[in-house]
Tab-separated table of C-alpha atoms in Angstrom:
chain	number	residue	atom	x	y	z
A	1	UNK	CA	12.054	2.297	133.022
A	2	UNK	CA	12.213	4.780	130.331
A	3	UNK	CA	8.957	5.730	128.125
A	4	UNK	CA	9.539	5.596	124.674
A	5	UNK	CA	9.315	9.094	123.885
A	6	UNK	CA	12.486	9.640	126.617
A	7	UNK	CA	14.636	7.072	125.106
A	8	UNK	CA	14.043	8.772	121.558
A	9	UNK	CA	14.829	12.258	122.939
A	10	UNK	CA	18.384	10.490	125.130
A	11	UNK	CA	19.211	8.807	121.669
A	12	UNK	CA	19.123	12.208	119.524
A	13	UNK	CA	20.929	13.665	122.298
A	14	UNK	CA	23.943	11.073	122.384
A	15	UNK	CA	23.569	11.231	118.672
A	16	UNK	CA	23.846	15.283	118.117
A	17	UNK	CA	27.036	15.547	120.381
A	18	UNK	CA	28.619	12.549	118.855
A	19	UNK	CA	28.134	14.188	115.399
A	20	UNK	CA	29.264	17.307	116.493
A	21	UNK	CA	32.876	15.666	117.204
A	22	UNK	CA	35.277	15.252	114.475
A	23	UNK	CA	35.754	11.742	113.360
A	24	UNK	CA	36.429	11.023	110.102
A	25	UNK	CA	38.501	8.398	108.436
A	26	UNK	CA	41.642	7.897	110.820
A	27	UNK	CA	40.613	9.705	113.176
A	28	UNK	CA	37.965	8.620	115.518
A	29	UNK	CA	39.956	8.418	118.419
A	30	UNK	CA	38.332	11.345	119.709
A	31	UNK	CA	35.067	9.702	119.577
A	32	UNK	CA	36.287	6.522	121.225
A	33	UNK	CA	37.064	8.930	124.130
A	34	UNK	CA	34.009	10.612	124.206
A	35	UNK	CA	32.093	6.693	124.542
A	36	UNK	CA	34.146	5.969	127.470
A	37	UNK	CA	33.553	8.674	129.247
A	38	UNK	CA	29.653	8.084	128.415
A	39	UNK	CA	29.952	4.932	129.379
A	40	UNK	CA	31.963	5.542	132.410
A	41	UNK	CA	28.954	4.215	134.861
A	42	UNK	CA	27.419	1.423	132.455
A	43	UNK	CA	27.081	-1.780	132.683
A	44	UNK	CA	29.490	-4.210	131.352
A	45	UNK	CA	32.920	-4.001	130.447
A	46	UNK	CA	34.989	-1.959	128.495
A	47	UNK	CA	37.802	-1.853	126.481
A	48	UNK	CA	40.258	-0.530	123.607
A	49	UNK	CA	41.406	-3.304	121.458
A	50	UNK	CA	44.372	-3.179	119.324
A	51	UNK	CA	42.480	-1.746	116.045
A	52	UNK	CA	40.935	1.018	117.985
A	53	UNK	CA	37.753	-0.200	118.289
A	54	UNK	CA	36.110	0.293	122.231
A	55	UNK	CA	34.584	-3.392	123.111
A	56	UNK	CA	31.912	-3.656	125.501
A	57	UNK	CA	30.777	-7.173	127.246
A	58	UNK	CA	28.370	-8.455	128.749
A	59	UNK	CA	29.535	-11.921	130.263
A	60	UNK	CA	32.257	-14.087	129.196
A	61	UNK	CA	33.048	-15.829	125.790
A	62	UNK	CA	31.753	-17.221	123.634
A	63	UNK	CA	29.618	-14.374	122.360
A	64	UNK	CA	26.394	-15.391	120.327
A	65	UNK	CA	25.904	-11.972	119.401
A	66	UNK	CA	28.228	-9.152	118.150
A	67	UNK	CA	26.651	-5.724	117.639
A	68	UNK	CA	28.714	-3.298	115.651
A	69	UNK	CA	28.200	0.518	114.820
A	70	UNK	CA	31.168	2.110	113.298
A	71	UNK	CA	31.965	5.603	114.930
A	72	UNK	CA	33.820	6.824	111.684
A	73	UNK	CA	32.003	9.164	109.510
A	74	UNK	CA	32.898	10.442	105.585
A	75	UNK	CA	33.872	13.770	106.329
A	76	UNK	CA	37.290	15.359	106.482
A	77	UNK	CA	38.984	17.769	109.961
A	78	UNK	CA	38.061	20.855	108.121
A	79	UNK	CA	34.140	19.937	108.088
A	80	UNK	CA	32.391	22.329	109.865
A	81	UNK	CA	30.507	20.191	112.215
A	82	UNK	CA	27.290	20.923	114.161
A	83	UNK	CA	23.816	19.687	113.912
A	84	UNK	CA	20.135	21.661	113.109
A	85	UNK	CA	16.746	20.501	113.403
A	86	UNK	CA	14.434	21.022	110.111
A	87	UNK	CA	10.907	20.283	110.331
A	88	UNK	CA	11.346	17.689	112.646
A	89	UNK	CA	14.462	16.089	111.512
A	90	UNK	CA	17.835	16.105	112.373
A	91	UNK	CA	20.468	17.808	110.317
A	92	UNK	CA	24.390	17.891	109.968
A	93	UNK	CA	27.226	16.058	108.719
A	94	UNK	CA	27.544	12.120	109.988
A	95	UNK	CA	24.095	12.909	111.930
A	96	UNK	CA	22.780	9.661	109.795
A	97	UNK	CA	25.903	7.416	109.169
A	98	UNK	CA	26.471	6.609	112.334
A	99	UNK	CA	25.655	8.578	114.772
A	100	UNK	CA	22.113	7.822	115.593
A	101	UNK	CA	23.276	4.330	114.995
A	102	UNK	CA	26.468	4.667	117.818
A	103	UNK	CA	23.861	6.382	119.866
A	104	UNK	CA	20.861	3.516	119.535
A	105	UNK	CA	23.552	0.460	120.710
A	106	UNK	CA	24.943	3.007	123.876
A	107	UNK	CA	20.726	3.049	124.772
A	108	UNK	CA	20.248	-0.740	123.896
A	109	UNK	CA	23.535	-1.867	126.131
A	110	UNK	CA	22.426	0.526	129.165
A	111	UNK	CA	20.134	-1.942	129.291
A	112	UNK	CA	21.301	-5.240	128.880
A	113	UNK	CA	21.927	-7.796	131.351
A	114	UNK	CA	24.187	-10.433	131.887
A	115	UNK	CA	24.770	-12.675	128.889
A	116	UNK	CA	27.021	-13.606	126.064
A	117	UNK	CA	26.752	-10.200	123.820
A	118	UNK	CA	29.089	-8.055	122.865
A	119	UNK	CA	28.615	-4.544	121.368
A	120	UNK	CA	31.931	-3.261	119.479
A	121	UNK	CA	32.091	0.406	118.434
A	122	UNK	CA	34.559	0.270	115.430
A	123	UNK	CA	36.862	2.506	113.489
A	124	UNK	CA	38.183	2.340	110.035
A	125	UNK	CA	34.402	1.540	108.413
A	126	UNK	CA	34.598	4.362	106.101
A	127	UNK	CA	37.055	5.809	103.234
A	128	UNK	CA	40.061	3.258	102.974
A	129	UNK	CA	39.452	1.475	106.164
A	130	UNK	CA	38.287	-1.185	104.712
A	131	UNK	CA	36.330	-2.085	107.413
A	132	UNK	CA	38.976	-2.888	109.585
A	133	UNK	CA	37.994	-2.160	112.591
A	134	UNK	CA	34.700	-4.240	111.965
A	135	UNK	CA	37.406	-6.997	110.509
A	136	UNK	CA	39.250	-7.230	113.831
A	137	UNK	CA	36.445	-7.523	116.361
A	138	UNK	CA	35.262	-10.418	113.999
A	139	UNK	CA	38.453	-12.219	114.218
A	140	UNK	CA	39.220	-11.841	117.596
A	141	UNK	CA	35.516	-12.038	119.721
A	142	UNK	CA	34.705	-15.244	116.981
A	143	UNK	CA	30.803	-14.429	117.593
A	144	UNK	CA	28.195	-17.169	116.388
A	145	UNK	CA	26.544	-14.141	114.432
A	146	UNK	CA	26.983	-10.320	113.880
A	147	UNK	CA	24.966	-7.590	113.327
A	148	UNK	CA	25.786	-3.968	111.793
A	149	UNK	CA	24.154	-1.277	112.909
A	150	UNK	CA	23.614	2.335	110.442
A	151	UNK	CA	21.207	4.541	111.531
A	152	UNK	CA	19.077	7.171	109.678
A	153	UNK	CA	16.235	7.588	112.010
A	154	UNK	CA	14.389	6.195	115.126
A	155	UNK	CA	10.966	5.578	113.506
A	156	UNK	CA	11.945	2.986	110.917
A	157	UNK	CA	13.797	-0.566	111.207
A	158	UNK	CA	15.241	-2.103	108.571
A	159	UNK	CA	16.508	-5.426	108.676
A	160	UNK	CA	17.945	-5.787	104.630
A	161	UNK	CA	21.824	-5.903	104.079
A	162	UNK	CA	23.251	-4.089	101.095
A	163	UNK	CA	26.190	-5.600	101.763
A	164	UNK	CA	30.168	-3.711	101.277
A	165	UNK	CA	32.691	-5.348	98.698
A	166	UNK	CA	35.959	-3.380	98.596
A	167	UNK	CA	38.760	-4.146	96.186
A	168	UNK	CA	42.225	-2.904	95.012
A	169	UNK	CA	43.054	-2.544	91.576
A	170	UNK	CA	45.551	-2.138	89.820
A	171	UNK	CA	45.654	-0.798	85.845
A	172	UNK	CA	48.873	-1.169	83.519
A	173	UNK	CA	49.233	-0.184	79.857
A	174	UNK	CA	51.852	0.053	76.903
A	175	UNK	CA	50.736	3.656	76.959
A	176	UNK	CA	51.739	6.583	78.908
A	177	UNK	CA	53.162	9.592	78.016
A	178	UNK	CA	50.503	11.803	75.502
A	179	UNK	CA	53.211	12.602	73.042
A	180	UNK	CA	55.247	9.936	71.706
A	181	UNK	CA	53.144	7.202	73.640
A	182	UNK	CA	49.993	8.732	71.229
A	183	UNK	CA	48.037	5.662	69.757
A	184	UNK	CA	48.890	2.953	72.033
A	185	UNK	CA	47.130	1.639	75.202
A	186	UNK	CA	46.428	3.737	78.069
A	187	UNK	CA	45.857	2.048	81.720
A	188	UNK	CA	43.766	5.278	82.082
A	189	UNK	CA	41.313	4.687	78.853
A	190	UNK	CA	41.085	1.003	80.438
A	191	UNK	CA	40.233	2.174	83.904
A	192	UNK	CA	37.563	4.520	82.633
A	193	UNK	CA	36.441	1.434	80.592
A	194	UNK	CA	36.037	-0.734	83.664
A	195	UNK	CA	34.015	2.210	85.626
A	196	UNK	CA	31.769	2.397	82.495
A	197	UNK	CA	31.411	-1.801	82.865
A	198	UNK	CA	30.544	-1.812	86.781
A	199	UNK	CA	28.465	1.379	86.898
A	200	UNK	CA	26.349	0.592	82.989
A	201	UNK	CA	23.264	-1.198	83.162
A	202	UNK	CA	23.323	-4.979	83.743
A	203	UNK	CA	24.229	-7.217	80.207
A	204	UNK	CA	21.270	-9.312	79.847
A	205	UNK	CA	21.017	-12.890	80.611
A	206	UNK	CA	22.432	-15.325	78.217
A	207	UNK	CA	20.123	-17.333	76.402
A	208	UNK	CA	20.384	-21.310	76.170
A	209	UNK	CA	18.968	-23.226	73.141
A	210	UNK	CA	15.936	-25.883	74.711
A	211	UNK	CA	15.440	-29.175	73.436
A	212	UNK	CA	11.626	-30.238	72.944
A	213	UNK	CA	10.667	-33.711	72.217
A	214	UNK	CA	9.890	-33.479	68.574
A	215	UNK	CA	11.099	-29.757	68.407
């Protein structure tokens, strides 16, 4: 077995040259590609489901366990990719979300054995995904519980969920054109109105009247 210190140096490895392929919203397929070639000699099995996402299992269903690490990253195709080291940390665009993350489940499912997990590298986590690569594995393994991997380093583990609640919305006015709609309703003044709601500080807690014997 692996000391510590080589599993940390394998992990930033895996980590660097998956962050050094493009793969951002839409396009992760190369990345997919890229984890089945890595995990050509693995245990487990493998496979592409119909979102995209590359399963790999360890026994049959039911799973009690689904791990998930999205392999999608922010960036756009014209993102000049590559990764630096800078006083001892890693540097470069999707280093942090996810590619240490991608790169800690590959080490962790090397080795597992035999048993009802299942570790799901999904697509369509960031931009207008909408999580739905993350969506589909849910639906269609039915684990008893799931857990999301994001990485940002190796020396830390956090266990707290900040939790991802996406929405579509839709704004209509009376107003529109800036000439002879001047004075009435915009949809745009009432968007910007609901960003300044959601993004202002909290409205304080309401205030109930208490009854006291005698009061």
């Amino acid at each position: 077995m692996r000391d510590a210190v080589e599993d940390t140096g394998a992990i930033a490895a895996d980590a660097v040259a998956l962050a050094g392929l493009h793969g951002g919203p839409g396009h992760e397929r190369v990345r997919i590609e890229w984890l089945q070639r890595r995990l050509a000699d693995a245990p487990g099995s493998r496979r592409v489901d119909d979102a995209g996402n590359l399963v790999w299992t360890f026994g049959p269903p039911p799973y009690r366990l689904a791990v998930l690490a999205h392999v999608d990253d922010v960036f756009g195709e014209d993102t000049r990719r590559g990764v630096t080291e800078r006083d001892g940390w890693l540097c470069g665009p999707g280093i942090g979300d996810n590619a240490v993350a991608v790169a800690t489940a590959v080490a962790v499912g090397e080795r597992t054995g035999p048993g009802p997990l299942a570790v799901v590298f999904t697509v369509g986590e960031e931009g207008l995904g909408g999580l739905r690569g993350a969506r589909h594995a849910c639906r269609e393994l039915a684990p008893e519980a799931v857990l999301a991997l994001e990485g940002h380093g190796l020396d830390r583990v956090f266990t707290e969920a900040v939790g991802s609640l996406r929405v579509r919305l839709t704004v209509t006015g009376p107003g529109g054109h800036s000439w002879w709609d001047r004075g009435r309703p915009s949809a745009v003044h009432e968007l910007v109105g609901v960003v300044l709601a959601l993004t202002g500080p909290p409205a304080p807690p309401s205030i109930s009247p208490t009854l006291t014997d005698g009061g």
